[in-house]
Short mmCIF file of N, CA and C and ligand atoms in Angstrom, two decimals:
data_model
loop_
_atom_site.label_atom_id
_atom_site.label_comp_id
_atom_site.label_asym_id
_atom_site.label_seq_id
_atom_site.Cartn_x
_atom_site.Cartn_y
_atom_site.Cartn_z
N MET T 1 8.05 17.17 -11.19
CA MET T 1 8.87 16.04 -10.73
C MET T 1 10.29 16.16 -11.28
N PHE T 2 11.26 15.71 -10.51
CA PHE T 2 12.66 15.79 -10.98
C PHE T 2 12.87 14.80 -12.13
N LYS T 3 14.01 14.95 -12.80
CA LYS T 3 14.28 14.11 -13.97
C LYS T 3 15.13 12.92 -13.61
N ILE T 4 14.91 11.83 -14.34
CA ILE T 4 15.82 10.69 -14.21
C ILE T 4 16.96 10.94 -15.18
N LYS T 5 18.18 10.91 -14.68
CA LYS T 5 19.31 11.28 -15.53
C LYS T 5 20.09 10.06 -16.04
N VAL T 6 19.84 8.87 -15.48
CA VAL T 6 20.52 7.68 -16.00
C VAL T 6 19.86 7.26 -17.32
N LYS T 7 20.63 6.52 -18.14
CA LYS T 7 20.11 6.06 -19.44
C LYS T 7 19.08 4.95 -19.27
N ASN T 8 18.27 4.76 -20.29
CA ASN T 8 17.34 3.63 -20.37
C ASN T 8 16.38 3.55 -19.18
N SER T 9 15.91 4.72 -18.76
CA SER T 9 14.97 4.76 -17.64
C SER T 9 13.95 5.88 -17.86
N GLY T 10 13.21 6.21 -16.85
CA GLY T 10 12.20 7.26 -16.94
C GLY T 10 11.05 6.90 -16.01
N PHE T 11 10.23 7.88 -15.70
CA PHE T 11 9.05 7.60 -14.87
C PHE T 11 7.90 7.09 -15.74
N VAL T 12 7.08 6.24 -15.16
CA VAL T 12 5.83 5.82 -15.81
C VAL T 12 4.71 6.00 -14.79
N LYS T 13 3.52 6.30 -15.28
CA LYS T 13 2.41 6.54 -14.37
C LYS T 13 1.25 5.61 -14.69
N LEU T 14 0.73 4.95 -13.69
CA LEU T 14 -0.45 4.11 -13.89
C LEU T 14 -1.68 5.00 -14.02
N ALA T 15 -2.67 4.52 -14.72
CA ALA T 15 -3.96 5.22 -14.70
C ALA T 15 -4.60 4.90 -13.35
N SER T 16 -5.45 5.77 -12.86
CA SER T 16 -6.06 5.49 -11.56
C SER T 16 -7.50 5.99 -11.49
N LYS T 17 -8.26 5.28 -10.68
CA LYS T 17 -9.61 5.73 -10.33
C LYS T 17 -9.67 5.64 -8.82
N LYS T 18 -9.60 6.82 -8.20
CA LYS T 18 -9.57 6.85 -6.73
C LYS T 18 -10.95 7.18 -6.21
N ASP T 19 -11.38 6.40 -5.24
CA ASP T 19 -12.73 6.56 -4.72
C ASP T 19 -12.70 6.29 -3.22
N SER T 20 -13.03 7.29 -2.43
CA SER T 20 -12.94 7.12 -0.97
C SER T 20 -13.93 6.08 -0.46
N LYS T 21 -14.99 5.81 -1.21
CA LYS T 21 -15.96 4.80 -0.77
C LYS T 21 -15.61 3.41 -1.28
N ARG T 22 -15.16 3.33 -2.53
CA ARG T 22 -14.96 2.01 -3.16
C ARG T 22 -13.50 1.57 -3.18
N GLY T 23 -12.59 2.47 -2.76
CA GLY T 23 -11.16 2.15 -2.81
C GLY T 23 -10.54 2.63 -4.10
N ASN T 24 -9.26 2.41 -4.21
CA ASN T 24 -8.52 2.92 -5.38
C ASN T 24 -8.24 1.80 -6.38
N LEU T 25 -8.36 2.14 -7.64
CA LEU T 25 -8.06 1.20 -8.72
C LEU T 25 -6.91 1.79 -9.53
N PHE T 26 -5.85 0.98 -9.74
CA PHE T 26 -4.71 1.42 -10.55
C PHE T 26 -4.59 0.50 -11.76
N ILE T 27 -4.33 1.08 -12.91
CA ILE T 27 -4.40 0.31 -14.16
C ILE T 27 -3.12 0.46 -14.97
N ALA T 28 -2.54 -0.70 -15.33
CA ALA T 28 -1.36 -0.72 -16.21
C ALA T 28 -1.82 -1.32 -17.53
N THR T 29 -1.71 -0.58 -18.60
CA THR T 29 -2.13 -1.07 -19.92
C THR T 29 -0.93 -1.10 -20.85
N ALA T 30 -0.68 -2.28 -21.43
CA ALA T 30 0.47 -2.44 -22.33
C ALA T 30 0.36 -1.51 -23.51
N GLU T 31 1.48 -0.94 -23.88
CA GLU T 31 1.61 -0.05 -25.03
C GLU T 31 0.73 1.20 -24.90
N ASP T 32 0.32 1.47 -23.68
CA ASP T 32 -0.43 2.70 -23.41
C ASP T 32 0.37 3.43 -22.33
N ASN T 33 -0.03 3.27 -21.04
CA ASN T 33 0.81 3.91 -20.02
C ASN T 33 2.05 3.07 -19.68
N ILE T 34 2.05 1.80 -20.10
CA ILE T 34 3.27 0.98 -19.99
C ILE T 34 3.83 0.87 -21.41
N PRO T 35 5.06 1.34 -21.64
CA PRO T 35 5.53 1.48 -23.03
C PRO T 35 6.07 0.19 -23.65
N PHE T 36 5.47 -0.95 -23.31
CA PHE T 36 5.87 -2.21 -23.94
C PHE T 36 4.76 -3.23 -23.76
N LYS T 37 4.86 -4.35 -24.49
CA LYS T 37 3.92 -5.46 -24.30
C LYS T 37 4.36 -6.23 -23.06
N ILE T 38 3.43 -6.49 -22.16
CA ILE T 38 3.78 -7.15 -20.90
C ILE T 38 3.70 -8.66 -21.07
N ARG T 39 4.83 -9.34 -20.85
CA ARG T 39 4.82 -10.80 -20.94
C ARG T 39 4.86 -11.46 -19.57
N ARG T 40 5.23 -10.66 -18.55
CA ARG T 40 5.42 -11.26 -17.22
C ARG T 40 5.19 -10.18 -16.17
N ALA T 41 4.58 -10.60 -15.07
CA ALA T 41 4.42 -9.70 -13.92
C ALA T 41 4.82 -10.49 -12.69
N TYR T 42 5.52 -9.84 -11.77
CA TYR T 42 5.83 -10.50 -10.49
C TYR T 42 5.81 -9.45 -9.39
N PHE T 43 5.61 -9.90 -8.16
CA PHE T 43 5.63 -8.93 -7.07
C PHE T 43 6.37 -9.49 -5.89
N MET T 44 6.88 -8.59 -5.07
CA MET T 44 7.69 -8.94 -3.90
C MET T 44 7.00 -8.43 -2.64
N THR T 45 6.97 -9.27 -1.61
CA THR T 45 6.37 -8.90 -0.33
C THR T 45 7.32 -9.34 0.78
N ASN T 46 6.97 -9.06 2.03
CA ASN T 46 7.73 -9.53 3.18
C ASN T 46 9.20 -9.11 3.09
N LEU T 47 9.41 -7.86 2.84
CA LEU T 47 10.76 -7.33 2.62
C LEU T 47 11.34 -6.67 3.87
N THR T 48 10.59 -6.74 4.97
CA THR T 48 10.95 -6.00 6.19
C THR T 48 12.40 -6.22 6.60
N ARG T 49 12.83 -7.47 6.59
CA ARG T 49 14.18 -7.77 7.09
C ARG T 49 15.22 -7.83 5.98
N VAL T 50 14.82 -7.46 4.77
CA VAL T 50 15.72 -7.56 3.62
C VAL T 50 16.50 -6.26 3.47
N LYS T 51 17.80 -6.39 3.24
CA LYS T 51 18.63 -5.18 3.05
C LYS T 51 18.59 -4.73 1.57
N VAL T 52 18.90 -5.67 0.67
CA VAL T 52 19.00 -5.31 -0.76
C VAL T 52 18.43 -6.43 -1.62
N ARG T 53 17.70 -6.06 -2.65
CA ARG T 53 17.30 -7.02 -3.70
C ARG T 53 17.74 -6.47 -5.04
N GLY T 54 17.64 -7.30 -6.05
CA GLY T 54 18.07 -6.87 -7.37
C GLY T 54 19.56 -7.03 -7.49
N ASP T 55 20.28 -5.91 -7.65
CA ASP T 55 21.74 -5.96 -7.80
C ASP T 55 22.10 -6.74 -9.05
N HIS T 56 21.51 -6.35 -10.14
CA HIS T 56 21.82 -6.95 -11.44
C HIS T 56 21.37 -5.99 -12.54
N ALA T 57 21.71 -6.34 -13.76
CA ALA T 57 21.20 -5.60 -14.93
C ALA T 57 20.73 -6.64 -15.93
N HIS T 58 19.92 -6.19 -16.87
CA HIS T 58 19.46 -7.09 -17.94
C HIS T 58 20.10 -6.70 -19.26
N LYS T 59 20.28 -7.68 -20.11
CA LYS T 59 20.87 -7.42 -21.42
C LYS T 59 19.83 -6.80 -22.36
N LYS T 60 18.64 -7.39 -22.40
CA LYS T 60 17.61 -6.91 -23.34
C LYS T 60 16.27 -6.57 -22.68
N THR T 61 15.98 -7.22 -21.58
CA THR T 61 14.65 -7.05 -20.96
C THR T 61 14.41 -5.63 -20.46
N THR T 62 13.21 -5.15 -20.69
CA THR T 62 12.77 -3.88 -20.10
C THR T 62 11.68 -4.18 -19.08
N GLN T 63 11.73 -3.49 -17.95
CA GLN T 63 10.74 -3.70 -16.90
C GLN T 63 10.25 -2.35 -16.38
N ALA T 64 9.15 -2.39 -15.66
CA ALA T 64 8.66 -1.19 -14.96
C ALA T 64 8.39 -1.62 -13.53
N ILE T 65 8.88 -0.83 -12.56
CA ILE T 65 8.80 -1.21 -11.14
C ILE T 65 7.96 -0.19 -10.38
N PHE T 66 7.06 -0.69 -9.53
CA PHE T 66 6.11 0.17 -8.80
C PHE T 66 6.08 -0.19 -7.32
N PRO T 67 6.00 0.83 -6.46
CA PRO T 67 5.84 0.59 -5.01
C PRO T 67 4.35 0.48 -4.70
N ILE T 68 3.75 -0.69 -4.92
CA ILE T 68 2.29 -0.74 -4.79
C ILE T 68 1.82 -0.58 -3.35
N LYS T 69 2.73 -0.81 -2.39
CA LYS T 69 2.44 -0.47 -1.00
C LYS T 69 3.75 -0.08 -0.32
N GLY T 70 3.71 0.91 0.54
CA GLY T 70 4.91 1.33 1.26
C GLY T 70 5.90 2.04 0.35
N SER T 71 7.17 1.95 0.73
CA SER T 71 8.19 2.68 -0.01
C SER T 71 9.51 1.91 -0.03
N PHE T 72 10.35 2.27 -0.97
CA PHE T 72 11.73 1.73 -1.01
C PHE T 72 12.60 2.68 -1.83
N VAL T 73 13.90 2.43 -1.77
CA VAL T 73 14.83 3.23 -2.55
C VAL T 73 15.30 2.39 -3.73
N LEU T 74 15.23 2.98 -4.92
CA LEU T 74 15.71 2.33 -6.14
C LEU T 74 17.06 2.96 -6.49
N ASN T 75 18.07 2.11 -6.59
CA ASN T 75 19.43 2.58 -6.89
C ASN T 75 19.73 2.23 -8.34
N LEU T 76 19.97 3.23 -9.18
CA LEU T 76 20.18 3.01 -10.61
C LEU T 76 21.61 3.39 -11.00
N ASP T 77 22.17 2.68 -11.97
CA ASP T 77 23.54 2.92 -12.40
C ASP T 77 23.66 2.47 -13.86
N ASP T 78 23.90 3.42 -14.77
CA ASP T 78 24.00 3.04 -16.20
C ASP T 78 25.45 2.81 -16.63
N GLY T 79 26.36 2.78 -15.66
CA GLY T 79 27.77 2.57 -15.98
C GLY T 79 28.53 3.88 -15.98
N LYS T 80 27.81 4.98 -16.10
CA LYS T 80 28.43 6.31 -16.05
C LYS T 80 27.81 7.13 -14.92
N LYS T 81 26.47 7.17 -14.94
CA LYS T 81 25.77 7.96 -13.93
C LYS T 81 25.05 7.04 -12.96
N LYS T 82 24.94 7.53 -11.72
CA LYS T 82 24.19 6.80 -10.69
C LYS T 82 23.10 7.71 -10.16
N GLN T 83 22.00 7.11 -9.75
CA GLN T 83 20.90 7.90 -9.19
C GLN T 83 20.12 7.05 -8.19
N LYS T 84 19.71 7.68 -7.11
CA LYS T 84 18.87 7.01 -6.10
C LYS T 84 17.51 7.68 -6.12
N ILE T 85 16.47 6.88 -6.18
CA ILE T 85 15.11 7.44 -6.23
C ILE T 85 14.27 6.75 -5.16
N THR T 86 13.61 7.53 -4.33
CA THR T 86 12.68 6.94 -3.36
C THR T 86 11.32 6.81 -4.04
N LEU T 87 10.81 5.58 -4.08
CA LEU T 87 9.49 5.34 -4.67
C LEU T 87 8.48 5.12 -3.55
N LYS T 88 7.43 5.91 -3.54
CA LYS T 88 6.44 5.78 -2.47
C LYS T 88 5.01 6.01 -2.94
N ASN T 89 4.86 6.43 -4.18
CA ASN T 89 3.52 6.65 -4.73
C ASN T 89 3.19 5.45 -5.63
N PRO T 90 2.14 4.67 -5.30
CA PRO T 90 1.85 3.45 -6.08
C PRO T 90 1.58 3.71 -7.56
N GLU T 91 1.20 4.92 -7.87
CA GLU T 91 0.93 5.28 -9.27
C GLU T 91 2.19 5.50 -10.08
N VAL T 92 3.27 5.84 -9.40
CA VAL T 92 4.48 6.27 -10.11
C VAL T 92 5.55 5.19 -10.05
N GLY T 93 5.90 4.69 -11.22
CA GLY T 93 6.93 3.67 -11.33
C GLY T 93 8.10 4.17 -12.15
N VAL T 94 9.10 3.30 -12.26
CA VAL T 94 10.31 3.65 -13.00
C VAL T 94 10.61 2.55 -14.01
N ILE T 95 11.00 2.95 -15.19
CA ILE T 95 11.42 2.00 -16.23
C ILE T 95 12.84 1.52 -15.93
N LEU T 96 12.99 0.20 -15.94
CA LEU T 96 14.31 -0.42 -15.82
C LEU T 96 14.63 -0.99 -17.19
N GLY T 97 15.23 -0.17 -18.02
CA GLY T 97 15.56 -0.61 -19.38
C GLY T 97 16.76 -1.53 -19.37
N PRO T 98 17.17 -2.01 -20.55
CA PRO T 98 18.34 -2.86 -20.61
C PRO T 98 19.60 -2.10 -20.18
N LYS T 99 20.59 -2.84 -19.77
CA LYS T 99 21.91 -2.29 -19.42
C LYS T 99 21.82 -1.20 -18.35
N LEU T 100 20.95 -1.43 -17.40
CA LEU T 100 20.81 -0.50 -16.27
C LEU T 100 20.94 -1.32 -14.98
N TRP T 101 22.07 -1.15 -14.30
CA TRP T 101 22.28 -1.88 -13.05
C TRP T 101 21.32 -1.31 -12.01
N HIS T 102 20.59 -2.18 -11.32
CA HIS T 102 19.63 -1.67 -10.34
C HIS T 102 19.57 -2.54 -9.09
N SER T 103 19.32 -1.86 -7.98
CA SER T 103 19.03 -2.59 -6.75
C SER T 103 17.95 -1.83 -5.99
N MET T 104 17.30 -2.55 -5.12
CA MET T 104 16.26 -1.95 -4.28
C MET T 104 16.70 -2.12 -2.82
N SER T 105 16.46 -1.07 -2.01
CA SER T 105 16.87 -1.11 -0.61
C SER T 105 15.93 -0.23 0.23
N HIS T 106 16.20 -0.18 1.54
CA HIS T 106 15.43 0.67 2.47
C HIS T 106 13.91 0.45 2.34
N PHE T 107 13.53 -0.82 2.40
CA PHE T 107 12.10 -1.16 2.28
C PHE T 107 11.36 -0.77 3.55
N SER T 108 10.21 -0.14 3.40
CA SER T 108 9.37 0.14 4.57
C SER T 108 8.76 -1.19 5.02
N LYS T 109 8.26 -1.22 6.24
CA LYS T 109 7.71 -2.46 6.82
C LYS T 109 6.64 -3.09 5.94
N ASP T 110 5.81 -2.24 5.36
CA ASP T 110 4.65 -2.72 4.61
C ASP T 110 4.92 -2.81 3.11
N CYS T 111 6.19 -2.71 2.72
CA CYS T 111 6.49 -2.54 1.28
C CYS T 111 6.13 -3.77 0.42
N SER T 112 5.42 -3.52 -0.66
CA SER T 112 5.18 -4.53 -1.70
C SER T 112 5.53 -3.88 -3.03
N ILE T 113 6.23 -4.65 -3.86
CA ILE T 113 6.74 -4.10 -5.13
C ILE T 113 6.20 -4.92 -6.29
N LEU T 114 5.68 -4.22 -7.28
CA LEU T 114 5.21 -4.88 -8.50
C LEU T 114 6.18 -4.60 -9.64
N VAL T 115 6.50 -5.63 -10.41
CA VAL T 115 7.34 -5.44 -11.59
C VAL T 115 6.62 -6.02 -12.82
N LEU T 116 6.59 -5.25 -13.88
CA LEU T 116 6.05 -5.70 -15.16
C LEU T 116 7.23 -5.84 -16.10
N ALA T 117 7.25 -6.91 -16.89
CA ALA T 117 8.41 -7.15 -17.75
C ALA T 117 7.96 -7.43 -19.17
N ASP T 118 8.82 -7.07 -20.12
CA ASP T 118 8.46 -7.27 -21.54
C ASP T 118 8.91 -8.63 -22.06
N ASP T 119 9.48 -9.47 -21.19
CA ASP T 119 9.90 -10.79 -21.65
C ASP T 119 9.79 -11.81 -20.53
N TYR T 120 9.82 -13.06 -20.92
CA TYR T 120 9.79 -14.15 -19.95
C TYR T 120 11.11 -14.19 -19.19
N TYR T 121 11.13 -14.89 -18.07
CA TYR T 121 12.35 -15.02 -17.28
C TYR T 121 13.37 -15.86 -18.03
N LYS T 122 14.57 -15.29 -18.16
CA LYS T 122 15.68 -16.03 -18.78
C LYS T 122 16.94 -15.68 -18.03
N GLU T 123 17.55 -16.63 -17.40
CA GLU T 123 18.76 -16.33 -16.63
C GLU T 123 19.86 -15.78 -17.54
N SER T 124 19.86 -16.20 -18.82
CA SER T 124 20.90 -15.73 -19.75
C SER T 124 20.78 -14.24 -20.06
N ASP T 125 19.67 -13.62 -19.68
CA ASP T 125 19.50 -12.18 -19.93
C ASP T 125 20.08 -11.32 -18.80
N TYR T 126 20.58 -11.97 -17.75
CA TYR T 126 21.06 -11.21 -16.58
C TYR T 126 22.57 -10.95 -16.64
N PHE T 127 22.97 -9.75 -16.20
CA PHE T 127 24.35 -9.53 -15.73
C PHE T 127 24.25 -9.62 -14.22
N ARG T 128 24.86 -10.61 -13.64
CA ARG T 128 24.83 -10.73 -12.17
C ARG T 128 26.11 -10.17 -11.55
N GLU T 129 27.16 -10.06 -12.36
CA GLU T 129 28.44 -9.54 -11.86
C GLU T 129 28.61 -8.11 -12.34
N TYR T 130 28.81 -7.21 -11.39
CA TYR T 130 28.91 -5.78 -11.73
C TYR T 130 30.06 -5.51 -12.72
N GLN T 131 31.17 -6.21 -12.55
CA GLN T 131 32.32 -5.99 -13.46
C GLN T 131 31.98 -6.41 -14.89
N ASP T 132 31.23 -7.48 -15.07
CA ASP T 132 30.81 -7.93 -16.42
C ASP T 132 29.92 -6.86 -17.06
N PHE T 133 29.02 -6.32 -16.24
CA PHE T 133 28.12 -5.26 -16.71
C PHE T 133 28.92 -4.04 -17.16
N LEU T 134 29.87 -3.62 -16.31
CA LEU T 134 30.67 -2.42 -16.64
C LEU T 134 31.46 -2.62 -17.94
N LYS T 135 32.06 -3.80 -18.07
CA LYS T 135 32.84 -4.10 -19.28
C LYS T 135 31.94 -3.99 -20.50
N PHE T 136 30.73 -4.54 -20.40
CA PHE T 136 29.79 -4.56 -21.52
C PHE T 136 29.33 -3.15 -21.89
N VAL T 137 28.96 -2.33 -20.91
CA VAL T 137 28.43 -1.00 -21.25
C VAL T 137 29.52 -0.02 -21.64
N ARG T 138 30.75 -0.29 -21.22
CA ARG T 138 31.83 0.68 -21.51
C ARG T 138 32.59 0.35 -22.79
N LYS T 139 32.30 -0.82 -23.39
CA LYS T 139 33.07 -1.15 -24.60
C LYS T 139 32.46 -0.52 -25.84
P1 TYD I 1 16.21 -12.55 -8.74
O1 TYD I 1 15.92 -11.90 -10.05
O2 TYD I 1 17.62 -12.89 -8.45
O3 TYD I 1 15.64 -11.65 -7.55
P2 TYD I 1 16.18 -10.24 -7.05
O4 TYD I 1 17.08 -9.75 -8.11
O5 TYD I 1 14.96 -9.41 -6.89
O6 TYD I 1 16.88 -10.42 -5.76
O7 TYD I 1 15.31 -13.82 -8.63
C1 TYD I 1 15.34 -14.67 -7.51
C2 TYD I 1 15.13 -16.08 -7.97
O8 TYD I 1 13.87 -16.23 -8.61
C3 TYD I 1 16.19 -16.52 -8.98
O9 TYD I 1 16.53 -17.86 -8.70
C4 TYD I 1 15.47 -16.44 -10.31
C5 TYD I 1 14.02 -16.70 -9.94
N1 TYD I 1 13.08 -15.98 -10.82
C6 TYD I 1 12.29 -16.70 -11.70
O10 TYD I 1 12.34 -17.95 -11.77
N2 TYD I 1 11.40 -16.03 -12.51
C7 TYD I 1 11.29 -14.68 -12.47
O11 TYD I 1 10.47 -14.10 -13.23
C8 TYD I 1 12.14 -13.94 -11.57
C9 TYD I 1 12.06 -12.45 -11.51
C10 TYD I 1 13.01 -14.64 -10.77
#
């Protein structure tokens, strides 16, 4: 697999038990294949008509994002380097560490996205303005 070159990121892999008769089971275990304690999980569906989601960075929160159905493009930007990654394997996710501007786009019709987070939702943890984010990471 190719490397993620932006900071505060990397691939993560769920454990899996695939069975053509019983279906597939995917497992995320905190501090095992997920490199943090999970305090929150959320998922996104019905993205067919959506152009872009995300478009923000976090100050401290770390998350892991998975394409549990379908595919999408993850756009990453650490303030210096940018990278686009197509996620389409439900087992393979990407770490969204702190200070990593990210957006999701090009959702397939059937796309569902799972996100695991190491902290509760706090609006004060967000950079919503790209210029604020750039100022913060470049200082
Ligand atoms: P937001 O993070 O802006 O979604 P996205 O970046 O994917 O477009 O969240 C949308 C709204 O939902 C926003 O008002 C904040 C709220 N929200 C919560 O209340 N709790 C959560 O855990 C998340 C992720 C969002």
